[in-house]
XYZ file of C-alpha atoms in Angstrom:
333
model
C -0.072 -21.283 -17.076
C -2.046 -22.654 -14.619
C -0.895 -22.721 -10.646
C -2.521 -25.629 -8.981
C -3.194 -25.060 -5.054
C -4.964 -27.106 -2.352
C -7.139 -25.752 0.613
C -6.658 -22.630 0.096
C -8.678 -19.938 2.655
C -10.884 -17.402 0.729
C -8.094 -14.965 2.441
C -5.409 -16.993 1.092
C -6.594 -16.706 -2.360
C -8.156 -12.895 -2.185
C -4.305 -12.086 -1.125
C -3.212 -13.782 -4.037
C -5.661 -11.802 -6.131
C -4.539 -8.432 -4.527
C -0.682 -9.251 -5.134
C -2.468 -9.850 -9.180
C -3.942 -6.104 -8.713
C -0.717 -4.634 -7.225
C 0.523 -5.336 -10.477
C -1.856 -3.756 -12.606
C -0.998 -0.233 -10.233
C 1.139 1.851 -12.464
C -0.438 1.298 -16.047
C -4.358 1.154 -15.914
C -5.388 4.388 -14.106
C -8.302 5.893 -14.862
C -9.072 2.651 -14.153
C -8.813 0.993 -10.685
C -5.887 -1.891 -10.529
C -8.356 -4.800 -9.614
C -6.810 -8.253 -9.426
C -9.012 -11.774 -9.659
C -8.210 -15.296 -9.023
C -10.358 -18.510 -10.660
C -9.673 -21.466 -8.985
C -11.082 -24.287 -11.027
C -13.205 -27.397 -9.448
C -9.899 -29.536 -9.373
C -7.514 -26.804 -7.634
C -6.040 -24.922 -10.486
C -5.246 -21.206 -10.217
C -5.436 -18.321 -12.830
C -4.800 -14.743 -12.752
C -5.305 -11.420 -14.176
C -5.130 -7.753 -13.388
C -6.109 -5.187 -15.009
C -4.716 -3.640 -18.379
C -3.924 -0.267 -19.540
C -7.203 1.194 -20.853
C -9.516 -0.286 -22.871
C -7.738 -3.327 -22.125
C -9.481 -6.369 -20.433
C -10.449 -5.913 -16.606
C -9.100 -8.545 -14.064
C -11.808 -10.942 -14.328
C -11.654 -11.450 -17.896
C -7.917 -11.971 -17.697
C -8.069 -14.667 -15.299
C -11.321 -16.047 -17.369
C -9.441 -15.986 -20.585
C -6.713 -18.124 -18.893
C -8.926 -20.525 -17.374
C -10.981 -21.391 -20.614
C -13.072 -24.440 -20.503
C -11.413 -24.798 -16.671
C -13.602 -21.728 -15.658
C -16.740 -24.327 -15.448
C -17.927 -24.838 -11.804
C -15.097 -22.596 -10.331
C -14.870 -19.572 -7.982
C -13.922 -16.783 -8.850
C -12.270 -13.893 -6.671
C -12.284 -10.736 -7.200
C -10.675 -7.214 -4.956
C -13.415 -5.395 -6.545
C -17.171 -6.006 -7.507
C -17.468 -6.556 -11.595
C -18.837 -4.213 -13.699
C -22.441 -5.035 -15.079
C -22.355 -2.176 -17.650
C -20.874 -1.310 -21.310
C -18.153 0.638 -21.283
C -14.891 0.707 -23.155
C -15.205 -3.334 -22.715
C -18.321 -5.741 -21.992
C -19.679 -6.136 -18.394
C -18.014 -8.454 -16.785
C -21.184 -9.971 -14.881
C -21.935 -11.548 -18.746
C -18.690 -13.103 -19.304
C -18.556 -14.439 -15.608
C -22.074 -16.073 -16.025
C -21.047 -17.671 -19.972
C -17.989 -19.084 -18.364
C -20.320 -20.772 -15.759
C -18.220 -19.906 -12.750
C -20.809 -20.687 -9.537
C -19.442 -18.613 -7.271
C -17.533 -15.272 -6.623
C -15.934 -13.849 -3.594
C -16.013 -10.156 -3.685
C -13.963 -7.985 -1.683
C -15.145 -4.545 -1.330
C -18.179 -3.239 -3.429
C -17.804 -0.881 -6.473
C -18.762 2.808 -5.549
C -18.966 3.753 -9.367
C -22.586 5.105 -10.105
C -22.677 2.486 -13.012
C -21.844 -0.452 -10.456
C -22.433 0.240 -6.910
C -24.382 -3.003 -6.601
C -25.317 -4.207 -9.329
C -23.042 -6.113 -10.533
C -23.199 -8.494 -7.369
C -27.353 -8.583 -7.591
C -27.205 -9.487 -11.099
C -24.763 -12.243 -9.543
C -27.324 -13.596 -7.330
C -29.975 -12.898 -9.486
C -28.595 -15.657 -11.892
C -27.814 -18.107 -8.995
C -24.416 -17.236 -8.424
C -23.209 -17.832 -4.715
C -22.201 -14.672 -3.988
C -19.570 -13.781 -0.797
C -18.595 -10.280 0.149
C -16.387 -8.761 2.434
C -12.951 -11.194 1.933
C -9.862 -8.787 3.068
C -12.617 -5.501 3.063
C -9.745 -3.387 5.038
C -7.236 -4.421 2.982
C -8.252 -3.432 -0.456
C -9.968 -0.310 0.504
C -6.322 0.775 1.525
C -5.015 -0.550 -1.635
C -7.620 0.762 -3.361
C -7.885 3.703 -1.682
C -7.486 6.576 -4.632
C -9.738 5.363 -6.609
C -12.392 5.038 -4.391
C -12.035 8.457 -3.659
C -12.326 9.662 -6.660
C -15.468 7.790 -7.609
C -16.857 8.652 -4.154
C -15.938 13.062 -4.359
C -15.161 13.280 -7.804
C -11.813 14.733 -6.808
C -8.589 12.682 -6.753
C -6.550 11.313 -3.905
C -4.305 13.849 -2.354
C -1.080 12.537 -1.399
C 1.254 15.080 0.615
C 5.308 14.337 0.601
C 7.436 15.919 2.329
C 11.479 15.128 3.612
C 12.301 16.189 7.138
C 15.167 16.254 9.224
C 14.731 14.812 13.327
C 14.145 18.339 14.098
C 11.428 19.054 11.331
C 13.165 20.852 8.814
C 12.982 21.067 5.489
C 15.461 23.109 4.270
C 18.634 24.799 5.621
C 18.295 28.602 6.434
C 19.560 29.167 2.485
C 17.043 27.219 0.956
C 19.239 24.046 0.052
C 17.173 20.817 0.458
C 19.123 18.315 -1.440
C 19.361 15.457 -0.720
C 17.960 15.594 3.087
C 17.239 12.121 2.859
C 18.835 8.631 1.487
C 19.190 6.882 -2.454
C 16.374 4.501 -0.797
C 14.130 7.410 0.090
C 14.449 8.898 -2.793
C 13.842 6.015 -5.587
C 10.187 5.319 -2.878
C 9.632 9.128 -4.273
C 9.670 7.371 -7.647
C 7.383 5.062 -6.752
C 5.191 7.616 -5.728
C 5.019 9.468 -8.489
C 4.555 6.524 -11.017
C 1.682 5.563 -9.451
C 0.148 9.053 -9.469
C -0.847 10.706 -12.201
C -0.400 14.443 -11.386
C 2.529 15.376 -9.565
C 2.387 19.056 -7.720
C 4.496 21.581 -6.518
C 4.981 25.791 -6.251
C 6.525 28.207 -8.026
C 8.501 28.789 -5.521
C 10.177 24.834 -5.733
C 10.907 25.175 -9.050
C 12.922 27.939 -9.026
C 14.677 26.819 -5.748
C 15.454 22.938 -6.461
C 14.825 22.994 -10.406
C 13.369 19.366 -10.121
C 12.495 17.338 -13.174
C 9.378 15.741 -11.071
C 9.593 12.448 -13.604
C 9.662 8.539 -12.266
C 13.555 7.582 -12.648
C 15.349 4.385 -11.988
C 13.280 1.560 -12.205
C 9.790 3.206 -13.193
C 11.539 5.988 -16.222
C 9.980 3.360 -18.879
C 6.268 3.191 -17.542
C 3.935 6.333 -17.270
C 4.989 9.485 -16.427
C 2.771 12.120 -14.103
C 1.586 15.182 -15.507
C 3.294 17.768 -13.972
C 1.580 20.752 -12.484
C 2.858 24.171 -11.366
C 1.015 26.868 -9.262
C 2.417 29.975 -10.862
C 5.085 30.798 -13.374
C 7.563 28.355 -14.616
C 10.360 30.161 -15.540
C 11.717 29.068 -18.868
C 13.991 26.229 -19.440
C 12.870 24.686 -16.032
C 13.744 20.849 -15.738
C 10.228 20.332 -15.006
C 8.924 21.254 -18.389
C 6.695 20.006 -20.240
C 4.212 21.449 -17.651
C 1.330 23.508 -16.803
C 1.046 26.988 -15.159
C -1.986 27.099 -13.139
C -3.164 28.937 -10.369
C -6.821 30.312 -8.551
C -8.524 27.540 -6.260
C -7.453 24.565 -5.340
C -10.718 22.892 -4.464
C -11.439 23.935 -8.150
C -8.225 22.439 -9.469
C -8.996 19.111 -7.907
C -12.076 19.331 -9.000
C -10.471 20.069 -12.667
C -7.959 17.247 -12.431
C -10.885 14.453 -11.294
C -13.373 15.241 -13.894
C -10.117 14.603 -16.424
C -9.534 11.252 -14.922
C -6.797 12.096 -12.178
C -7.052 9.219 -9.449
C -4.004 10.138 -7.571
C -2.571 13.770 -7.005
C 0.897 13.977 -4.773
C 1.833 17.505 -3.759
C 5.381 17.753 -3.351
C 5.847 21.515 -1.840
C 7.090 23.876 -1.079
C 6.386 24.557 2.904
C 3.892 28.026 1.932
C 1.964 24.914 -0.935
C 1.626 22.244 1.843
C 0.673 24.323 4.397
C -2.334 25.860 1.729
C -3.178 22.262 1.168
C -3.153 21.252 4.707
C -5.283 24.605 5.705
C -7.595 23.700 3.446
C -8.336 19.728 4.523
C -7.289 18.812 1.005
C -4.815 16.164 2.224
C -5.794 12.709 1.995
C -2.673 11.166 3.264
C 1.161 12.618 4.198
C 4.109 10.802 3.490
C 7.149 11.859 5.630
C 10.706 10.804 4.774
C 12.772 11.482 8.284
C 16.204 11.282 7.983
C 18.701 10.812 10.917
C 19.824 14.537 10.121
C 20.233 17.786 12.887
C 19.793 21.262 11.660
C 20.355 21.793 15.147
C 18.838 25.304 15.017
C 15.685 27.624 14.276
C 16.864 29.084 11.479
C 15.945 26.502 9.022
C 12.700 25.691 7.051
C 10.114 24.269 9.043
C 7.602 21.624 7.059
C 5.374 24.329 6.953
C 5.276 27.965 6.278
C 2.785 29.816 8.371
C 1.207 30.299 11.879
C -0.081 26.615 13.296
C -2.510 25.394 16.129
C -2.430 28.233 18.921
C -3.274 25.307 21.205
C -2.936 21.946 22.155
C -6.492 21.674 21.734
C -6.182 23.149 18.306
C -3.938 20.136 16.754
C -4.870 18.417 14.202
C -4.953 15.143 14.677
C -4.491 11.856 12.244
C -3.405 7.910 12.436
C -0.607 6.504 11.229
C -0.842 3.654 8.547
C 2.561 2.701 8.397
C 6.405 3.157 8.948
C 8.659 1.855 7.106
C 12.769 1.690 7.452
C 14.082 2.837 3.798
C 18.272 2.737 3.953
C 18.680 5.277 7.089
C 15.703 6.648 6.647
C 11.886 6.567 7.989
C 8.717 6.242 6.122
C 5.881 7.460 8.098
C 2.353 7.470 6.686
C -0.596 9.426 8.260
C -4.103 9.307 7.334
C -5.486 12.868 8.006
């Protein structure tokens, strides 16, 4: 069905077409979750996201819908199309057989097949061509995959729960539940939309976790589950695997297998590794309005820190967010 609009910005409608890709964010990883827009000469909108793979890509969605409509319209697009053969057709071909005559791009595809092409075989046929339309805001929603495409090694997300006075455990090594029900289903989230999730040894045979997307993600994708060292049997987080050596090497492991998104989810001695060793894309801190109200608890990290103000390391926060009685806090680092 068709959604018929008037005016509408090129923001207004790229917004539209990133809401389409949001959509598309827990099913079609390896692949990125690109959203599009066509907006036919007389005002009518159709979209499409992404499928699982070897489904159709965004474009062809929203083409597919539009039909005989897709004649003299514009089409948007969060990322630039494809303009090789893959698992499907490049999209360039189908966007130039519909005769759409022009497509507003919003960041350009880093994928060694791509990376420009697809928008100079664009112009090259006589397409109008506009780039740039919400850049900032799909390269954060797109963030992971560009990452990947860019290193070769996924996006490392770090989570951690903290109390006011950063700790993450009591002094006997109970950490559930530091923070709230609406903390806790975000960790969901999370995890749906990764697909590794991470943790030590040392977790697993402290909090036994299951590591799985409950509540309202248990039916969609789960993460693989990955364990540096032993997992004793019978573990709730079974099936998993064992691993353990490098961890530049395991990333590098987990992207060449098609991992976009990685979240680590501890222990203090694992983040602190991964923080040591500027493998941390992003950290996601739950802060609950909790007191140890001592130094005998679990600090975020196990270890000695900066031996200096000067020595901090430094990063930006993206967002915070109020979940129940808790805080969100993201950091870019």
């Amino acid at each position: 069905m068709a959604n018929e609009r008037e005016l509408l910005s090129d923001e207004a409608v790229m917004a539209l077409a990133m809401s389409a890709g949001e959509r598309a964010r827990f099913r079609s990883s390896p692949n990125p979750w690109v959203g599009a827009v066509l907006v036919s000469p007389t005002g009518e909108c159709f979209e499409g996201a992404t499928e699982e793979p070897g489904g159709r890509h965004a474009e062809i969605v929203a083409l597919d819908a539009a039909q005989e409509l897709a004649k003299g319209a514009t089409l948007y697009v969060t990322l630039e199309p494809c303009a090789h053969h893959g698992r499907t057709g490049p999209c360039v071909e189908a966007i130039l057989r519909a005769g759409v005559t022009r497509v507003v791009v919003g960041i350009g595809d880093p994928d060694g097949r791509v990376n420009g092409e697809g928008v100079a075989r664009l112009v090259e046929a006589g397409i109008e061509v506009t780039e740039g339309v919400l850049r900032d805001d799909i390269l954060e929603q797109l963030a992971p995959y560009l990452v990947h495409r860019r290193t070769g090694r996924p996006y490392v997300i770090l989570k951690m729960a903290t109390t006011l006075d950063g700790q993450s455990a009591a002094a006997d090594g109970s950490s559930q539940w530091i923070t709230g029900e609406a903390a806790r289903a975000d960790v969901h989230r999370l995890r749906a939309a990764s697909d590794v999730v991470l943790v030590g040894a040392g977790t697993v045979a402290a909090d036994n976790p299951a590591l799985t997307a409950r509540g309202e993600f248990a039916a969609g994708r789960q993460p693989r589950r990955v364990v540096l060292g032993p997992i004793p049997e019978g573990a709730k987080v079974l099936p998993a695997e064992s691993v353990s050596g490098d961890l530049g090497e395991l990333l590098d492991d987990l992207g060449a297998q098609g991992a976009l998104q990685v979240l680590v989810e501890g222990g203090a001695r694992v983040a602190k590794v991964f923080l040591d060793q500027h493998l941390v894309n992003r950290l996601v801190l739950y802060v609950a309005p909790a007191l140890m109200g001592g130094d005998d608890g679990i600090g975020l990290f196990s270890g000695p820190g900066a031996s200096s103000i000067e020595a901090l390391r430094r990063g930006r926060f993206v967002s915070v967010a109020q979940l129940g009685e808790d805080l969100r806090l993201e950091v870019e680092i």
